[in-house]
Amino acid sequence: MTSPLANLQSQIDELLARIASLESLEALRAAEPSLTGKRSVLSSLQKSLGGLAPEERSDAGATLQGARRHVEIALEDRRVELAREERRIRLQADRLDLGDVVVQSVRWPATVGHRGLVPSTQRELEDVFVGMGFTVADGPEVESDWYNFEALNIPPAHPARGMWDTFYVDLGEPETVVLRTHTSPTQIHLMELALAQEALPIHSVMPGRCYRRDTPDARHLATFHQIEGLVVDRDITFADLAGVIETFTRSYFGSDIESRLRPAYFPFTEPSAEFEITCTICRGDGCRTCSQTGWIELGGCGMLDPAVFSAVGLDADEWSGFAFGFGIDRCAQMRYQIGDMRALIENDVRFLGQFS
Ligand code: FA5
């Protein structure tokens, strides 16, 4: 009788060729039962050994066992090979090329800065007034009590000092020094200078930073900006002041924005008024920014008080004039419809970028 293992070598070669041709772990797992499992050629050969004579059976069994071991090792090697290959492909897909990241970050476009909203508003306001025949002047931010208050007809202990919650500067000097609470002290400097240089009349605006111990809210900051206006000339009347304010409002905010003057009190002007415009955010309907009034106060104004003329040595019988002081931040807020003034100092680039 022919040995059941007569074709063993060619059968083993065929199994090894099938193993070598397996292309994925999944294919290997699917083929495993037919290569080494119960349904395999090796298992059928094993069963057929039962028909051999006992003395032949043990040799044939050992041969078949060696052949099976050979196939199992080949299968295991292929499993390791395929697992390694599949892992390599997975890693390749997940690969993060740090070189690419660096190159990309270098390629990010550099953003170019631009002038802030308040400085650009200050320039726009200066341009409007220069167009109306005013010159532009500067004044100090740190002032003596005399310039910030006394020369403006606000002597020590005057109740009007309560209108300006003041930051005091301790320089160890007997004189009281303050961070200016408004740009009005620049009026005094300018009148003194014009008198000394015989440069009257004066038609000037004076922009600059001011400081108050105000709690920031939708319309206030502790550091803010004003633009002061000063006209000293002959035969100046309240109508001239009202005309300047009206012309300014129309050219800066447009003719659809209304303005109004309401009686007010400032120690350095008489009569005095508050200057208001329609709230540009609600167009007069009332909103959180204008405290539901429909109006926003932009500044104060009035005819120069004779006490101020006498503080600087100007003859109040010869000279007359008016002054005004508007909030620059407030003007920016109304021009660009900014609901809350605190946005101006938060430095959020998403906000700032809107005004480039
Ligand atoms: C004054 O400061 C007067 N010196 C204005 C003046 C000048 C009157 C010349 C007469 C003649 P007042 O305190 O109201 O006034 O401030 C004027 C404007 O500055 C306000 O209407 C507002 O627009 C702005 N302002 C005042 N305080 C603040 C603040 N804390 N934050 C932002 N803006 C402010």
XYZ file of C-alpha atoms and ligand atoms in Angstrom:
390
model
C 0.000 0.000 0.000
C 1.227 3.509 -0.900
C 2.204 5.598 2.116
C -0.301 8.401 2.884
C 2.767 10.641 3.189
C 4.020 9.900 -0.341
C 3.215 13.465 -1.489
C 3.996 15.108 1.819
C 6.820 17.314 0.531
C 4.771 18.764 -2.343
C 1.798 19.271 0.001
C 4.040 21.095 2.496
C 5.523 23.213 -0.328
C 2.030 24.172 -1.392
C 1.096 25.190 2.172
C 4.291 27.261 2.496
C 3.515 28.994 -0.834
C -0.020 29.832 0.363
C 1.387 31.223 3.611
C 3.905 33.390 1.726
C 1.107 34.773 -0.476
C -1.063 35.943 2.456
C -1.213 39.750 2.282
C -2.880 40.814 5.516
C -3.395 39.666 9.074
C -7.061 39.416 8.337
C -6.395 37.054 5.368
C -4.012 35.037 7.577
C -6.610 34.615 10.310
C -9.187 33.508 7.690
C -6.776 30.965 6.147
C -5.474 29.538 9.436
C -8.055 26.710 9.868
C -7.299 25.380 6.375
C -3.501 25.589 6.911
C -2.999 24.047 10.325
C -6.492 23.512 11.800
C -8.949 20.624 11.777
C -9.910 21.281 8.144
C -6.271 21.273 6.980
C -4.398 18.729 4.783
C -2.169 18.087 7.796
C -5.143 16.981 9.928
C -6.474 14.674 7.153
C -2.999 13.140 6.793
C -2.893 12.662 10.556
C -6.192 10.761 10.411
C -4.985 8.602 7.496
C -2.003 7.376 9.533
C -4.491 5.242 11.491
C -4.548 2.773 8.573
C -0.782 2.093 8.792
C 0.842 -0.863 10.484
C 1.853 0.020 14.054
C 5.606 -0.156 13.263
C 5.203 2.276 10.301
C 2.776 4.539 12.170
C 5.226 5.884 14.665
C 7.826 6.897 11.985
C 5.162 8.428 9.768
C 3.725 10.247 12.812
C 7.117 11.738 13.644
C 7.603 12.832 9.992
C 4.166 14.416 9.873
C 4.752 16.125 13.234
C 8.009 17.650 11.885
C 6.185 18.830 8.751
C 3.388 20.400 10.818
C 5.933 22.190 12.998
C 7.588 23.536 9.838
C 4.249 24.940 8.551
C 3.324 26.384 11.960
C 6.677 28.208 12.205
C 6.234 29.600 8.660
C 2.718 30.761 9.600
C 3.946 32.413 12.793
C 6.802 34.171 10.938
C 4.319 35.481 8.331
C 2.016 36.708 11.138
C 4.893 38.707 12.697
C 5.929 40.066 9.306
C 2.408 41.178 8.405
C 1.833 42.745 11.876
C 5.085 44.710 11.512
C 4.119 45.905 8.033
C 0.622 46.949 9.086
C 2.015 48.865 12.072
C 4.508 50.643 9.798
C 1.673 51.706 7.448
C -0.401 52.940 10.432
C 2.503 54.981 11.828
C 3.219 56.422 8.407
C -0.388 57.678 8.198
C -0.196 59.261 11.677
C 3.219 60.782 11.093
C 3.544 64.406 12.250
C 6.259 66.190 10.356
C 7.533 68.843 12.749
C 9.483 70.340 9.879
C 6.178 71.125 8.161
C 4.778 72.738 11.316
C 7.788 75.021 11.681
C 7.733 76.009 8.035
C 4.012 76.756 8.228
C 4.373 78.930 11.298
C 7.136 80.886 9.625
C 4.844 81.393 6.648
C 2.008 82.901 8.751
C 1.542 86.407 7.427
C 2.983 89.018 9.771
C 0.193 91.384 10.827
C 0.952 95.058 10.531
C -0.204 97.243 13.424
C -2.260 100.389 13.028
C -3.085 103.520 14.958
C -5.445 102.929 17.916
C -9.048 104.100 17.772
C -8.610 106.938 20.278
C -5.461 108.447 18.685
C -7.068 108.227 15.233
C -10.262 109.844 16.573
C -8.129 112.598 18.108
C -6.588 113.243 14.666
C -10.007 113.289 12.996
C -11.279 115.795 15.556
C -8.179 117.972 15.162
C -8.727 117.919 11.375
C -12.339 119.083 11.769
C -11.282 122.018 13.972
C -8.257 122.899 11.847
C -10.716 123.030 8.932
C -12.709 125.587 10.961
C -9.634 127.796 11.490
C -8.376 126.506 14.868
C -4.732 125.771 15.705
C -3.712 122.742 17.824
C -1.798 123.065 21.121
C -0.580 120.677 23.845
C -0.500 120.934 27.629
C 1.048 119.003 30.552
C -0.704 115.970 32.071
C 0.708 116.670 35.549
C -0.531 120.006 36.835
C -0.308 122.178 39.891
C -3.500 122.728 41.839
C -3.427 126.308 40.586
C -3.702 125.397 36.880
C -6.112 122.475 37.323
C -8.419 124.295 39.765
C -7.638 127.743 41.187
C -6.997 129.660 37.960
C -10.240 128.104 36.684
C -12.136 129.826 39.502
C -12.200 126.716 41.716
C -10.439 127.751 44.933
C -9.566 125.137 47.609
C -12.647 123.875 49.444
C -14.896 125.096 46.596
C -17.804 122.630 46.381
C -17.242 122.326 42.598
C -14.042 120.358 43.277
C -16.370 117.440 43.928
C -17.120 117.418 40.164
C -13.659 115.976 39.576
C -12.487 113.024 41.667
C -8.777 113.700 41.578
C -5.533 111.665 41.590
C -2.928 113.548 43.655
C 0.802 113.213 42.932
C 3.066 113.176 45.975
C 6.306 114.862 44.909
C 7.224 115.747 48.494
C 6.679 119.437 47.675
C 4.478 121.846 49.599
C 2.578 122.646 46.382
C -0.365 120.346 45.555
C 0.248 118.458 42.307
C -2.438 116.494 40.452
C -2.915 114.391 37.339
C -5.069 116.778 35.329
C -8.742 115.954 35.639
C -9.608 117.788 32.420
C -7.879 119.649 29.582
C -9.189 123.026 30.819
C -5.868 123.936 32.592
C -4.325 124.102 29.104
C -6.596 127.115 28.474
C -4.710 128.913 31.254
C -1.263 127.998 29.847
C -2.340 129.139 26.397
C -3.760 132.474 27.583
C -0.595 133.172 29.625
C 1.563 132.350 26.613
C -0.521 134.436 24.192
C -0.391 137.368 26.609
C 3.380 137.055 27.042
C 3.957 136.739 23.291
C 1.289 139.283 22.345
C -0.283 136.512 20.276
C -3.964 137.272 20.890
C -6.602 136.478 19.636
C -6.687 132.719 20.319
C -8.589 130.115 18.313
C -7.146 126.793 19.481
C -8.006 123.226 20.351
C -5.971 121.270 22.933
C -6.350 117.476 22.945
C -4.879 115.242 25.632
C -5.140 112.573 28.287
C -7.003 113.173 31.561
C -7.315 111.193 34.770
C -10.171 110.814 37.245
C -10.936 108.427 40.049
C -14.038 107.354 38.121
C -15.189 103.731 38.184
C -15.065 102.459 34.591
C -18.512 101.793 33.108
C -20.194 101.908 29.696
C -19.415 105.664 29.311
C -16.463 106.283 31.685
C -12.812 105.323 32.101
C -10.310 106.364 34.769
C -7.887 107.455 32.029
C -9.622 109.125 29.131
C -9.108 111.942 26.632
C -10.608 115.346 26.047
C -10.242 117.992 23.394
C -10.448 121.494 24.801
C -11.451 124.430 22.636
C -10.615 128.044 23.415
C -11.554 131.214 21.581
C -10.402 134.567 23.003
C -11.214 137.501 20.749
C -13.249 140.673 20.680
C -17.064 140.688 20.665
C -17.473 136.937 20.954
C -21.020 135.835 21.830
C -22.797 132.632 22.824
C -24.085 132.435 19.235
C -20.465 131.977 18.043
C -20.037 129.100 20.504
C -23.315 127.465 19.445
C -22.328 127.889 15.767
C -18.957 126.175 16.304
C -20.583 123.255 18.116
C -23.274 122.874 15.452
C -20.700 122.975 12.623
C -18.520 120.429 14.458
C -21.443 118.026 15.039
C -22.547 118.136 11.419
C -19.092 117.605 9.981
C -18.050 114.866 12.407
C -21.275 112.901 13.031
C -23.304 113.813 9.934
C -26.450 115.891 9.521
C -28.827 113.146 10.695
C -27.427 113.377 14.234
C -29.074 116.045 16.369
C -27.234 118.067 18.989
C -28.509 120.189 21.854
C -27.128 122.464 24.552
C -28.563 122.205 28.036
C -27.916 124.680 30.856
C -25.153 123.479 33.179
C -22.673 124.797 35.703
C -18.896 125.105 35.381
C -17.023 127.562 37.636
C -14.898 128.823 34.730
C -17.677 129.633 32.250
C -20.821 131.715 32.532
C -23.291 130.924 31.105
C -22.388 127.239 30.840
C -23.950 124.388 28.966
C -23.691 120.666 28.435
C -23.446 119.539 24.834
C -25.346 116.367 23.897
C -26.021 114.425 20.701
C -28.571 111.762 19.784
C -27.228 108.393 20.965
C -25.909 106.812 17.750
C -26.381 103.299 19.126
C -30.178 103.456 19.602
C -30.757 106.525 17.357
C -32.612 108.176 20.234
C -34.864 105.265 21.225
C -33.038 104.658 24.519
C -30.525 101.905 25.290
C -28.130 100.712 28.002
C -25.297 102.961 26.748
C -27.345 106.192 27.027
C -29.131 105.016 30.208
C -32.398 104.931 28.193
C -32.344 108.726 27.608
C -31.654 108.644 23.866
C -28.962 111.337 24.371
C -25.226 111.183 25.075
C -23.300 114.012 26.704
C -20.138 114.782 24.738
C -18.839 117.714 26.764
C -19.254 121.015 28.525
C -18.913 124.558 27.216
C -19.634 128.171 27.999
C -18.556 131.814 27.818
C -15.270 132.479 29.636
C -15.877 133.738 33.163
C -14.281 137.158 33.941
C -12.617 135.481 36.983
C -10.551 133.368 34.559
C -9.490 136.449 32.567
C -8.355 138.139 35.743
C -6.439 134.991 36.923
C -4.248 135.229 33.817
C -4.173 139.052 33.675
C -6.380 139.588 30.626
C -8.684 142.600 30.507
C -12.230 141.237 30.580
C -13.550 144.543 29.217
C -11.474 144.217 26.087
C -11.528 140.468 25.553
C -14.329 137.939 25.461
C -14.393 134.300 24.537
C -15.727 130.820 24.955
C -14.367 127.393 25.803
C -15.510 123.829 25.364
C -14.200 120.416 26.399
C -15.395 117.234 24.653
C -14.579 113.619 25.533
C -12.525 112.103 22.687
C -13.270 108.541 23.832
C -16.967 109.482 23.961
C -16.767 110.899 20.403
C -15.106 107.634 19.224
C -17.781 105.650 21.060
C -20.584 107.532 19.290
C -18.901 107.701 15.890
C -18.235 103.937 15.831
C -21.279 102.865 17.898
C -19.354 101.155 20.678
C -21.827 100.009 23.319
C -19.315 99.914 26.155
C -16.334 102.283 26.430
C -14.320 99.675 28.347
C -13.779 97.903 24.989
C -11.339 100.737 24.203
C -8.880 99.586 26.864
C -9.322 95.810 26.798
C -6.885 95.353 23.897
C -8.875 92.528 22.349
C -7.337 92.168 18.880
C -10.703 91.077 17.446
C -12.122 94.471 18.517
C -9.048 96.499 17.557
C -8.822 94.810 14.139
C -12.178 96.296 13.129
C -10.675 99.770 13.060
C -7.551 99.166 10.944
C -15.162 119.097 32.011
O -14.222 118.323 32.173
C -14.954 120.530 31.647
N -13.576 120.852 31.759
C -15.482 120.797 30.229
C -15.540 122.268 29.905
C -14.494 122.832 29.199
C -16.644 123.032 30.309
C -14.543 124.198 28.890
C -16.685 124.393 29.996
C -15.637 124.948 29.273
P -16.952 117.237 32.270
O -16.485 116.759 33.566
O -18.417 117.264 32.053
O -16.446 118.677 31.983
O -16.300 116.366 31.114
C -16.454 116.728 29.772
C -16.552 115.461 28.912
O -15.417 114.636 29.115
C -17.740 114.558 29.285
O -18.929 115.037 28.666
C -17.301 113.258 28.674
O -17.485 113.279 27.278
C -15.813 113.285 28.963
N -15.536 112.581 30.226
C -15.594 113.042 31.479
N -15.255 112.109 32.378
C -14.967 110.999 31.665
C -14.547 109.681 31.999
N -14.328 109.307 33.257
N -14.359 108.797 31.003
C -14.552 109.150 29.717
N -14.946 110.383 29.328
C -15.148 111.293 30.288
